[in-house]
Every structure is written in structure tokens, then in C-alpha cells.
Amino acid sequence: MAADNQRIRGVLSPVVTPFKPDLSPDAERLEAHCRWLLSNDVGLAVFGTNSEANSLGVEEKIELLDYLVGSGVDPSRMMPGTGCCAVTDSIRLTSAAVRLGCAGVLMLPPFYYKGVSDEGLFRNFAEVIERVGDSRLRIYLYNIPPVSQITITPSLIERLLHQYPVIIAGAKDSSGDWNNTKAYIDNFSAQGFDVFPGAETFLLQGLRSGGVGCISATANVNPGPIARLYKTWQEPDADSQQERLDEIRGIFARYPMIPALKAAIANYTKDSSWQRVRPPLVELSSEQERSLINELESAGYNFSQPYQ
Amino acid sequence: MAADNQRIRGVLSPVVTPFKPDLSPDAERLEAHCRWLLSNDVGLAVFGTNSEANSLGVEEKIELLDYLVGSGVDPSRMMPGTGCCAVTDSIRLTSAAVRLGCAGVLMLPPFYYKGVSDEGLFRNFAEVIERVGDSRLRIYLYNIPPVSQITITPSLIERLLHQYPVIIAGAKDSSGDWNNTKAYIDNFSAQGFDVFPGAETFLLQGLRSGGVGCISATANVNPGPIARLYKTWQEPDADSQQERLDEIRGIFARYPMIPALKAAIANYTKDSSWQRVRPPLVELSSEQERSLINELESAGYNFSQPYQ
């Protein structure tokens, strides 16, 4: 298969979604955060798990996407999450992303029913591809069994790649299991299948093995240093860069991740509205927030250039 | 709390959803099936797990509900499922159900994030109640941890009942654990909290302990006999009726439940379009279908009055 030089690669962030006091999505703050990430060479995996994407309705997501692209945020740097439980919802959202020129879509399997077959999952993705019916479509399969409880198996990938080469463009692996990420790379990267580990924890290891970057929650708050490792991974200090990234991620990982990301952004931008989450999530307690910020300060963490 | 005499009780069916060849919902066949269930004294828990509700978009569900009520199907016999991952979707769908005069709604907790707190779940239900803002609302909490991976704990129920008495009207317990169903009844039924076991397996045991009926997948295919036990549970033959119900359910339980229900309906109505499911589900193989029908025939199963 011919290499697709325009493909989206590198470090992407599942962009956290800010909410207004009435819990409606705050498109302006989202745009500001997206622009800051882009200025740090981090691409935009809006509507990921850390974006509370499944806590948003399909219309809310389409409106946000329209707003961002309409405001001049570059769609070639965007990989919105478009996989829903209902195949009709996945089709609508994916069509919107393709129409707007997004580089690709990150697609969860339908996640309500458990123990479903590869045949059923194949039909889901095939239905989306056939109904979107656009050769510009690029799908990145989203494997996150700890949350979705559904596994994207190598045999499913093989079948999809065989039936829909080029359109099936890669995967994000948030299994947390390096062996699984490695198997994706070893089995499929030669066929133009781009594998993104689901955290910067495996960024260096991934790049050394044939991965193409990472899509990571903490890229929301530590974009510059993560993007720097992607650009300089063959330099002598790569391992020490990785250690430093792990240290910062380790701090966030000691708290509920999404509220912690939002608390950090709220703190460093001095904009408390960033703390809001939609139910069923709950914001950090003020005690947790103080503890998080203390840990970050002690580690010499730097929010790089605050954007407001 | 004053007894609410108009409450929906007895046997309800999570009504299976028929699809057209293009996989769009088939409102006319759904209506015919609903009318047949009602004629067997079985109420309509449309948009349940066995309805493939989460494989339908919110608009698709609202359109179906509008169609059913507009066609004269009695909303006082309906308890549509309205709990979605996104609180905004739950609010829209619940508002539609209340506007149409439905007796109640069966509400899943948001089920994407795992390990969420009772506080977060409380906020989700509270947000729906406050925003729907209609005193006619009656919520039945839907506990189905094997699928949703979220548990509705007694302490969550207690807090919701305290804050929203009357509106929090009961629960469907599909934990499959009689001790859990019994705990719901023992702890809360005196406060007007109606507990429906999630299968007819616990119908008799439930009624003897203070339950109010059941909401069961197999009520789609065995409505008359299940409803008869509800009406005659104090008669001498109640235990033998229960055994007979268990025998029929046991046959369906040996197959993937939703495709098996649809295969049975397709077979007995001689209408193969009933076999269709949406991905990620897969219809029974013809071998499975033959085996299912053979087992049912051997057991002397009778589809009662086929409706066409």
C-alpha cells in the first residue's frame, strides 16, 4: 500500500471538554485549549475518553466540531472520537468529521453489550464505512478494554484491513499492555496500520518498535515535553526525557484522571470554570486539588505557556 | 407516602425492536408486537436491554415512542428505557416519555465510565429529575451490573428516595442475584419503592416477598403464561406454573438471548424480517435456529395467539 504522506501522526491529546455553569459545552474555551495544544505540536483527538465524549450527545459533538473548524482550527490535525453504541450515531458523527476534513476518526467499538463476537464488531465497523461512503475516511480503531470492556482482537483488525485497506488506518491501544501494543505494530504496521500507544508511558518504546506517536490524556497538561520527545527520540537524552514524562504522568495517575487534568488547567490558567465535569464524574475535592498542585510544584512541573 | 394507585405493575416485556432491511426501526411491526403483548396483559418496557435500545439513537427512540402513542398504544402501560451515557440524552428522552404520558421510565445509569462514585451517579439522576422538571415523572432505576458494569447500591437508592420521594418509584433488578432483589424489597418497598425482578425466574419468589411483578426478556415470547402466574400467584398451582416458566426460559437462555427471541418470533409469525438485529449483535445461525425451535416444540411450547 502506498504511504499516505498526509497522515496524522505524533502526539495527540484527547482534548478535555470545558463546560459552562449549566454544563453545556464551552466551545470558546475548548477552542483556546485546542489552539494552545496545536502551538505545542500536539494534535487534537477531541471526543476521546478523557474528553467525556460519551457524556455528550451526538448533536453536541457535531456542533462543537463545526464550531472548531469554522473558527479556523486545522482539521488536518484532528482525529475526533466517533464510535458510539448505536451504529446510526457512529455514522452521523463520522460523516460530520469527514465532511469537515478531519484527518481521521478514533472509533470505539459499540460498548453496551459485553461478550459480543468479532463478527458483530466487524459488521459494526463495516456498516459505518459503507454508509459514510467516502474515500477520505481514515479510521483508527480504539482499543480500551479497561473502560469499554470490549477488545479489538488482531483477527478483527486483520479482517477489517483486508476488506478496507487504507480506510482502516491504525489504532490507539489503551489496553495498558505493552505486549498488545507491540503485537499490533508487529502484525500490521507493514500494511500501513499506524499504532498509537494510549499514553506517553509507551511513547519511546513505541517509536523504537515502529509506533507512530501516542494519544495521551496528560498531553492536555504536559504537551510541550511530550511532543519534544516525539521529535527528538533518537537523541541521547531520550531515555531521561521519558523518565521525566513518566514522573509527571505518575502524579496525575494518583488522582481520578479527568478531574485531575481539569483541576490542573483551572489552576494554571486561573480559570476555575475548567474544573467542571459532567456526571457521573465528580470534580476533585479542594483537598485533592491542593495535594495535586503541591505534588506538581514539588516535581518542578511547568504548565509551559498558559494561554490566557 | 400515599399509595399511587395508577402505578404500572405486573409483568412487563423489554420489547424487542424489529428492523427493516436497511436496519432502520420498523415502527409498524413494533406496534403489532406491542399490541399482542398488551392483549396478553404484558406491559411495555420498550427500549430495554433486549430491545437493543442502546443500538438506537435518541431521535430514533423518540420517533418510535411518538409513533406508538400516536397510533393509540396506551402510554399508561409503557415504561420506556431512557437512561443514556450522556445526561443530556437521558433528559431529552425522559422528557419525551413524560410528555407522552408514559407511566414511568426505566433508567440505566451512565455506563461508559467504570468505577464511578455514588455521588456521581446521584448527580446524574438528580440532573435528569431537575431538568425534566415534571411532577408526573416516575423513575425505575435499572440495575444490570453484568451488562452496564455499574451497580445501583442500596445507599444510592436511599439517598435518591430521600431527595426525590414519589419520583423515584422503584427498580428493575437484573443482577441475577436474588439476595440483591430481596434487599431492595426489604429496605425500600415500604417507602413505595416498587421492585421488579429482571426475569420471571424470580416472579413467584418476588411476589411472595413483596415484589410487584417482573420485567423479563422472555415475556416477548411467553407473555400469556407469565402474566397468568402474576394474576394467580396465590393459587395452589403457582409453583408448578413457575416450573413451567423456568423450563421455557431455560431453553432461550441456552442461546444468545436477543437473537433467540427474534428467531422465535420470526418462526411463529412466519415473518423472517423479525430475525434482524443491529450490530454488534448477530442473528442466530440457521442451525441454532432449528435447534431452538426443536427444543421449544419438544417442550410443548405454544406461542399462544400469533398476531398475524
XYZ file of C-alpha atoms in Angstrom:
616
model
C 0.000 0.000 0.000
C 1.283 3.449 -0.847
C 2.311 5.526 2.108
C -0.124 8.293 2.818
C 2.099 11.289 3.498
C -0.701 13.400 4.864
C -1.456 11.036 7.689
C -1.827 12.390 11.179
C 0.983 11.162 13.434
C 2.920 12.199 16.505
C 1.470 13.233 19.833
C -2.258 13.765 20.131
C -4.354 14.756 23.101
C -7.842 13.513 23.913
C -8.836 17.119 24.470
C -10.682 17.728 27.747
C -14.069 19.397 27.266
C -14.832 22.516 29.297
C -18.395 23.140 30.471
C -20.375 26.264 31.259
C -22.188 26.646 34.598
C -25.263 24.923 33.086
C -22.992 22.032 31.989
C -23.364 22.845 28.292
C -20.085 22.527 26.349
C -17.994 25.679 26.320
C -16.884 25.946 22.694
C -14.771 29.066 23.170
C -12.674 27.670 25.993
C -12.348 24.410 24.052
C -11.033 26.332 21.051
C -8.499 28.185 23.217
C -7.255 24.910 24.664
C -7.050 23.325 21.188
C -5.001 26.255 19.879
C -2.616 26.007 22.808
C -2.160 22.279 22.194
C -1.530 22.871 18.481
C 1.016 25.564 19.325
C 2.828 22.843 21.282
C 2.710 20.474 18.285
C 0.047 18.297 19.850
C -2.794 17.093 17.619
C -6.436 17.024 18.606
C -8.133 13.747 19.450
C -11.265 15.608 20.547
C -14.082 13.430 21.898
C -11.881 10.801 23.489
C -12.421 9.073 26.806
C -10.731 11.961 28.610
C -12.947 14.415 26.712
C -16.032 12.954 28.419
C -17.157 12.271 24.853
C -19.726 9.691 25.856
C -21.175 12.195 28.296
C -22.032 14.381 25.276
C -24.880 13.845 22.839
C -24.201 13.396 19.139
C -25.583 16.848 18.287
C -23.440 18.456 20.948
C -20.363 16.844 19.402
C -21.282 17.826 15.846
C -21.895 21.416 16.969
C -18.503 21.572 18.698
C -16.743 20.143 15.662
C -18.497 22.626 13.378
C -17.509 25.420 15.726
C -13.848 24.436 15.919
C -13.348 24.000 12.184
C -15.476 27.076 11.487
C -13.177 29.034 13.813
C -10.143 28.020 11.803
C -8.793 25.134 13.879
C -6.987 22.958 11.338
C -8.991 19.756 10.694
C -5.898 18.032 9.292
C -4.662 17.990 12.910
C -7.876 16.463 14.238
C -8.885 12.879 14.987
C -12.281 13.116 16.699
C -13.737 10.139 18.513
C -16.843 8.995 16.648
C -17.616 5.476 17.900
C -20.965 5.232 19.704
C -23.147 2.372 20.956
C -25.659 2.962 18.151
C -24.262 2.410 14.682
C -26.555 5.172 13.388
C -24.913 7.627 15.792
C -21.435 6.486 14.736
C -22.396 7.029 11.105
C -23.728 10.555 11.712
C -20.743 11.667 13.708
C -18.188 10.054 11.392
C -19.857 11.622 8.352
C -19.639 15.035 10.006
C -15.938 14.538 10.715
C -15.206 13.505 7.125
C -17.288 16.359 5.707
C -15.257 18.804 7.815
C -11.984 17.370 6.534
C -10.717 15.743 9.710
C -7.538 13.707 9.275
C -9.143 10.637 10.765
C -11.569 9.381 13.362
C -10.863 7.391 16.511
C -13.527 4.747 16.738
C -14.661 2.946 19.866
C -16.462 -0.338 19.339
C -20.097 -0.330 20.482
C -19.695 -0.865 24.208
C -23.059 -1.621 25.806
C -23.312 -5.346 25.113
C -20.494 -7.445 26.549
C -19.049 -10.642 25.127
C -20.011 -9.763 21.560
C -18.384 -11.596 18.661
C -15.729 -10.378 16.243
C -18.344 -10.943 13.529
C -20.681 -8.459 15.230
C -17.886 -5.928 15.703
C -16.805 -6.361 12.080
C -20.354 -5.668 10.940
C -20.472 -2.534 13.064
C -17.334 -1.034 11.539
C -18.270 -2.227 8.037
C -21.696 -0.626 8.330
C -20.128 2.705 9.280
C -17.621 2.541 6.426
C -20.212 1.569 3.814
C -22.738 4.167 4.908
C -20.300 7.030 5.301
C -19.192 6.021 1.806
C -16.321 8.486 1.464
C -12.825 7.527 0.317
C -11.345 10.233 2.546
C -12.377 8.316 5.646
C -9.495 7.118 7.861
C -10.442 5.024 10.860
C -8.231 4.472 13.899
C -9.623 1.615 15.980
C -9.832 2.423 19.666
C -8.903 -0.463 21.954
C -9.607 0.393 25.580
C -10.845 -2.784 27.280
C -10.456 -1.456 30.841
C -13.277 1.007 30.076
C -15.192 -0.303 27.053
C -14.880 -3.931 28.198
C -14.533 -4.838 24.513
C -11.265 -5.999 22.949
C -10.209 -5.216 19.384
C -8.504 -8.510 18.556
C -5.736 -8.970 15.987
C -8.034 -11.213 13.954
C -10.664 -8.465 13.791
C -8.024 -5.967 12.654
C -6.786 -8.435 10.043
C -10.254 -8.893 8.609
C -11.002 -5.167 8.576
C -7.640 -4.338 6.973
C -8.227 -6.948 4.309
C -11.687 -5.646 3.476
C -10.985 -1.929 3.901
C -7.284 -1.210 3.296
C -6.301 2.478 3.563
C -9.603 3.334 5.305
C -8.574 1.214 8.297
C -5.589 3.401 9.072
C -4.452 2.383 12.532
C -5.307 2.048 16.194
C -4.987 3.642 19.576
C -4.137 0.965 22.104
C -5.169 1.863 25.638
C -5.019 -1.706 26.877
C -2.123 -0.627 29.078
C -0.414 -3.822 27.964
C 2.770 -3.208 26.004
C 2.677 -6.743 24.585
C -0.648 -5.975 22.958
C 0.618 -2.695 21.508
C 3.701 -4.496 20.232
C 1.567 -7.212 18.636
C -0.497 -4.573 16.797
C 2.726 -2.997 15.485
C 4.430 -6.253 14.575
C 1.408 -7.708 12.840
C 0.077 -4.740 10.960
C 2.374 -1.728 10.706
C 3.894 -3.021 7.448
C 0.405 -2.752 5.955
C 0.229 0.953 6.682
C -1.509 0.480 10.020
C -0.382 3.246 12.374
C -0.265 2.296 16.043
C -0.541 4.919 18.766
C 0.044 3.738 22.338
C -2.683 5.157 24.584
C -0.273 7.004 26.862
C 3.176 8.624 26.661
C 4.333 5.858 29.021
C 4.992 3.802 25.877
C 5.981 6.691 23.596
C 9.706 5.967 23.376
C 9.302 2.195 23.447
C 6.645 2.535 20.749
C 8.753 4.736 18.471
C 11.688 2.337 18.793
C 9.405 -0.536 17.770
C 7.588 1.107 14.883
C 4.769 3.033 16.591
C 3.893 6.473 15.259
C 3.432 8.582 18.402
C 0.900 8.450 21.213
C -2.542 9.698 22.159
C -2.397 10.608 25.802
C -4.574 12.213 28.466
C -1.644 14.022 30.012
C -0.816 15.669 26.675
C -3.590 18.047 27.810
C -1.330 19.380 30.544
C 2.208 18.455 29.507
C 2.087 18.922 25.727
C 5.450 20.542 25.053
C 7.688 17.966 26.730
C 5.762 15.009 25.281
C 5.904 16.479 21.780
C 9.587 17.184 22.277
C 10.355 13.526 22.967
C 8.455 12.587 19.803
C 10.637 14.971 17.796
C 13.942 14.047 19.455
C 13.525 10.390 20.311
C 16.754 9.485 18.574
C 18.768 11.979 20.637
C 20.972 10.784 23.528
C 18.695 12.262 26.193
C 15.582 10.378 25.041
C 15.543 7.986 27.980
C 15.866 10.758 30.508
C 13.110 12.693 28.746
C 10.912 9.599 29.012
C 11.665 9.299 32.721
C 10.658 12.884 33.262
C 7.399 12.361 31.360
C 6.688 9.278 33.474
C 7.253 11.260 36.636
C 4.643 13.885 35.716
C 2.170 11.305 34.456
C 2.658 9.334 37.660
C 1.434 12.292 39.666
C -1.763 12.649 37.635
C -2.322 8.902 37.762
C -2.669 9.082 41.534
C -5.927 11.050 41.124
C -9.096 10.473 39.100
C -7.561 11.380 35.722
C -10.172 13.610 34.081
C -10.962 15.749 37.140
C -7.208 15.993 37.814
C -6.452 17.232 34.287
C -9.204 19.815 34.599
C -8.049 20.884 38.069
C -4.531 21.465 36.750
C -5.787 23.524 33.815
C -8.090 25.501 36.116
C -5.204 26.192 38.466
C -2.602 27.210 35.901
C -4.982 29.287 33.784
C -6.598 30.783 36.914
C -9.977 29.898 35.429
C -11.986 27.808 37.854
C -14.697 27.029 35.299
C -12.313 24.406 33.910
C -12.994 22.266 36.972
C -16.498 21.329 35.849
C -17.222 17.751 34.781
C -20.482 16.162 33.729
C -21.987 13.403 35.851
C -21.211 10.601 36.508
C -17.788 12.180 37.063
C -17.104 14.365 40.064
C -14.554 17.187 40.283
C -11.607 16.864 42.687
C -12.219 17.911 46.266
C -10.328 21.065 47.244
C -8.077 18.858 49.350
C -7.279 16.615 46.375
C -6.674 19.669 44.235
C -4.243 21.209 46.715
C -2.433 17.909 47.003
C -2.177 17.535 43.227
C -0.823 21.037 42.733
C 1.636 20.553 45.582
C 2.939 17.371 44.045
C 3.299 19.065 40.662
C 5.104 22.055 42.143
C 7.449 19.784 44.102
C 8.277 17.964 40.879
C 9.116 21.295 39.218
C 6.240 20.898 36.775
C 5.759 23.805 34.377
C 2.493 24.374 32.540
C 4.604 25.923 29.743
C 2.845 28.923 28.240
C -0.516 29.485 29.889
C -2.838 30.535 27.126
C -4.766 33.272 28.850
C -46.218 8.069 51.282
C -49.667 7.721 49.734
C -50.073 4.739 47.504
C -50.160 5.682 43.855
C -53.000 3.562 42.502
C -52.193 4.257 38.906
C -48.708 2.797 39.114
C -47.584 0.374 36.469
C -47.111 -3.110 37.926
C -47.243 -6.743 36.896
C -45.396 -8.322 34.005
C -43.581 -6.112 31.530
C -41.562 -7.006 28.488
C -38.426 -5.239 27.250
C -39.992 -5.199 23.805
C -37.687 -6.455 21.045
C -37.224 -3.941 18.223
C -37.818 -5.121 14.656
C -35.708 -3.679 11.850
C -36.293 -3.111 8.143
C -33.811 -4.439 5.565
C -31.815 -1.183 5.860
C -31.703 -1.712 9.664
C -33.974 1.255 10.358
C -36.538 0.567 13.110
C -39.772 -0.970 11.848
C -42.433 1.004 13.718
C -45.387 -0.931 12.294
C -44.103 -4.347 13.302
C -43.149 -2.939 16.701
C -46.691 -1.664 17.166
C -48.159 -5.056 16.220
C -45.900 -6.788 18.729
C -46.773 -4.242 21.442
C -50.497 -4.764 20.849
C -50.093 -8.528 21.103
C -48.191 -8.169 24.381
C -50.859 -5.838 25.775
C -53.570 -8.290 24.746
C -51.726 -10.811 26.929
C -51.666 -8.366 29.861
C -47.978 -7.675 29.457
C -46.811 -4.065 29.773
C -44.276 -2.383 27.524
C -40.755 -1.718 28.746
C -39.732 -0.568 25.283
C -36.068 0.407 24.890
C -34.689 -2.096 27.342
C -31.516 -4.131 27.006
C -33.392 -6.748 24.989
C -34.825 -4.005 22.767
C -31.304 -3.161 21.546
C -32.110 0.286 22.943
C -28.503 1.373 23.114
C -28.097 0.376 19.476
C -30.671 3.076 18.637
C -30.065 6.824 18.531
C -32.053 9.162 20.757
C -34.049 10.537 17.788
C -34.867 7.028 16.627
C -36.262 6.249 20.076
C -38.275 9.456 20.311
C -39.741 8.837 16.851
C -40.750 5.292 17.795
C -42.340 6.473 21.033
C -44.240 9.204 19.185
C -45.404 6.650 16.648
C -46.608 4.130 19.225
C -48.542 6.619 21.329
C -49.823 8.373 18.203
C -51.124 5.008 16.994
C -53.130 4.571 20.153
C -50.861 2.272 22.157
C -51.703 3.118 25.773
C -48.853 5.094 27.405
C -50.116 4.191 30.868
C -48.874 0.672 30.052
C -45.420 1.877 28.991
C -42.123 2.166 30.846
C -39.559 3.115 28.184
C -35.850 2.872 28.905
C -34.405 6.396 28.905
C -31.008 6.153 30.614
C -28.096 7.038 28.317
C -24.383 7.706 28.798
C -24.888 11.419 28.189
C -27.083 13.129 30.755
C -28.365 15.464 28.026
C -29.612 12.436 26.059
C -31.277 10.997 29.165
C -33.014 14.319 29.756
C -34.324 14.566 26.170
C -35.615 11.025 26.078
C -37.119 11.157 29.562
C -38.849 14.458 28.757
C -40.366 12.889 25.650
C -41.656 9.930 27.667
C -43.236 12.191 30.293
C -44.749 14.464 27.650
C -46.364 11.429 26.016
C -47.860 10.298 29.324
C -45.781 7.173 29.901
C -46.390 5.514 33.265
C -42.708 5.603 34.111
C -39.208 5.349 32.724
C -36.625 2.628 33.293
C -33.324 4.368 33.775
C -29.893 2.874 33.261
C -27.030 4.630 34.977
C -24.479 6.194 32.603
C -22.393 3.162 31.693
C -19.244 4.245 29.850
C -17.010 5.123 32.787
C -16.386 2.304 35.230
C -15.780 2.573 38.957
C -17.717 5.821 39.274
C -18.892 7.019 42.677
C -22.386 7.007 44.141
C -22.025 10.787 44.304
C -21.530 10.924 40.532
C -24.467 8.587 39.914
C -26.656 10.601 42.283
C -25.800 13.770 40.386
C -26.694 12.097 37.099
C -30.186 11.080 38.244
C -30.719 14.377 40.091
C -29.769 16.336 36.972
C -32.331 14.408 34.918
C -35.066 14.903 37.525
C -34.384 18.611 37.962
C -34.175 19.332 34.241
C -37.187 17.259 33.223
C -38.923 19.188 35.993
C -42.279 17.422 35.798
C -44.123 16.030 38.800
C -45.548 13.246 36.635
C -42.098 11.697 36.257
C -41.710 8.206 37.748
C -38.228 6.696 37.597
C -37.466 2.996 37.905
C -33.743 2.513 38.480
C -32.242 -0.142 36.264
C -29.637 -2.323 37.983
C -27.930 -4.618 35.477
C -24.273 -4.881 36.507
C -23.496 -7.881 34.252
C -24.021 -5.571 31.256
C -23.710 -1.978 32.468
C -20.873 -2.845 34.877
C -22.389 -0.274 37.250
C -24.180 -1.210 40.469
C -27.130 0.703 41.904
C -26.294 0.378 45.573
C -28.822 0.495 48.433
C -27.155 3.654 49.736
C -27.652 5.364 46.367
C -31.327 4.345 46.359
C -31.724 5.603 49.899
C -30.301 8.992 49.031
C -32.383 9.316 45.866
C -35.581 8.251 47.659
C -34.940 10.767 50.402
C -34.368 13.614 47.956
C -36.992 12.632 45.374
C -39.766 10.587 47.003
C -42.601 9.567 44.646
C -40.474 10.395 41.570
C -38.064 7.589 42.470
C -40.714 4.913 42.075
C -38.848 1.621 42.007
C -36.248 -0.533 40.323
C -35.710 -3.352 37.917
C -33.075 -5.677 39.326
C -31.261 -7.684 36.669
C -28.335 -8.515 38.912
C -29.465 -12.133 38.708
C -28.841 -12.274 42.458
C -31.999 -12.939 44.457
C -30.347 -11.641 47.629
C -29.905 -8.270 45.988
C -33.524 -8.179 44.786
C -34.662 -9.165 48.267
C -32.547 -6.425 49.843
C -34.138 -3.813 47.553
C -37.604 -5.044 48.586
C -36.833 -5.324 52.295
C -35.138 -1.953 52.505
C -37.373 0.190 50.365
C -40.750 -1.299 49.422
C -42.406 0.185 52.500
C -41.494 3.609 51.119
C -43.473 2.976 47.933
C -40.468 1.670 46.006
C -41.681 -0.996 43.556
C -39.208 -3.769 42.836
C -39.360 -5.756 39.610
C -37.034 -8.759 39.333
C -35.346 -8.708 35.926
C -36.669 -12.117 34.890
C -39.692 -14.315 35.554
C -37.268 -16.705 37.273
C -37.890 -14.678 40.432
C -41.526 -13.781 39.718
C -43.181 -16.034 42.307
C -40.422 -15.614 44.885
C -40.634 -11.864 44.343
C -44.405 -11.665 44.736
C -44.231 -13.723 47.931
C -41.624 -11.298 49.300
C -43.258 -8.013 48.305
C -42.132 -7.543 44.699
C -44.621 -6.130 42.202
C -44.127 -8.302 39.082
C -41.205 -8.737 36.726
C -39.683 -7.231 33.606
C -38.461 -10.106 31.507
C -36.949 -10.736 28.090
C -38.933 -13.936 27.625
C -42.204 -12.065 28.183
C -41.680 -11.204 24.480
C -42.368 -14.821 23.549
C -44.202 -16.326 26.513
C -46.405 -13.442 27.660
C -49.644 -15.239 28.470
C -48.269 -17.839 30.890
C -46.027 -15.332 32.675
C -48.918 -12.887 33.091
C -51.138 -15.736 34.304
C -48.741 -16.549 37.145
C -48.751 -12.873 38.150
C -52.553 -12.940 38.329
C -52.853 -16.325 40.068
C -49.760 -16.494 42.256
C -51.804 -17.279 45.323
C -53.467 -20.287 43.667
C -52.354 -23.848 44.529
C -50.716 -24.424 41.134
C -48.395 -21.389 41.376
C -45.238 -23.448 41.947
C -45.935 -25.715 39.017
C -46.647 -22.654 36.839
C -43.281 -21.235 37.896
C -41.546 -24.509 36.998
C -43.100 -24.442 33.566
C -41.981 -20.819 33.025
C -38.466 -21.774 34.107
C -38.422 -24.624 31.611
C -39.236 -22.347 28.677
C -36.853 -19.633 29.827
C -34.141 -22.260 30.263
C -34.386 -23.101 26.569
C -33.959 -19.479 25.452
C -31.129 -18.996 27.930
C -29.075 -21.608 26.071
C -28.838 -19.235 23.070
C -27.806 -15.609 22.673
C -30.992 -14.145 24.170
C -31.925 -11.294 21.812
C -31.325 -13.195 18.540
C -33.152 -16.196 20.032
C -36.227 -14.124 20.957
C -36.282 -12.682 17.458
C -35.800 -16.080 15.839
C -38.763 -17.453 17.773
C -40.977 -14.529 16.799
C -39.853 -14.845 13.160
C -40.624 -18.543 13.197
C -44.046 -18.409 14.816
C -45.247 -15.357 12.895
C -43.722 -16.714 9.658
C -42.106 -13.309 9.162
C -38.371 -13.692 8.698
C -37.738 -9.957 8.899
C -38.003 -10.339 12.680
C -34.620 -12.062 12.676
C -32.708 -8.855 12.001
C -30.514 -7.392 14.731
C -28.253 -4.368 14.646
C -24.508 -4.794 15.047
C -22.733 -5.653 17.287
C -25.328 -8.421 17.677
C -25.558 -11.246 15.158
C -28.679 -13.230 14.295
C -28.805 -16.970 15.102
C -27.297 -19.306 12.539
C -29.890 -21.459 10.787
C -28.547 -24.409 12.736
C -29.035 -22.599 16.036
C -32.487 -21.541 14.945
C -33.527 -25.103 14.059
C -32.169 -26.348 17.353
C -34.026 -23.652 19.315
C -37.333 -24.371 17.596
C -36.853 -28.125 18.075
C -36.252 -27.647 21.773
C -39.326 -25.450 22.069
C -41.510 -27.930 20.175
C -40.245 -30.821 22.292
C -41.175 -28.870 25.405
C -44.698 -28.352 24.048
C -44.170 -24.600 23.828
C -47.086 -22.645 22.400
C -46.653 -19.124 21.011
C -50.269 -18.531 22.133
C -52.109 -16.348 19.632
C -49.841 -15.387 16.771
C -50.737 -11.829 15.899
C -50.739 -12.074 12.153
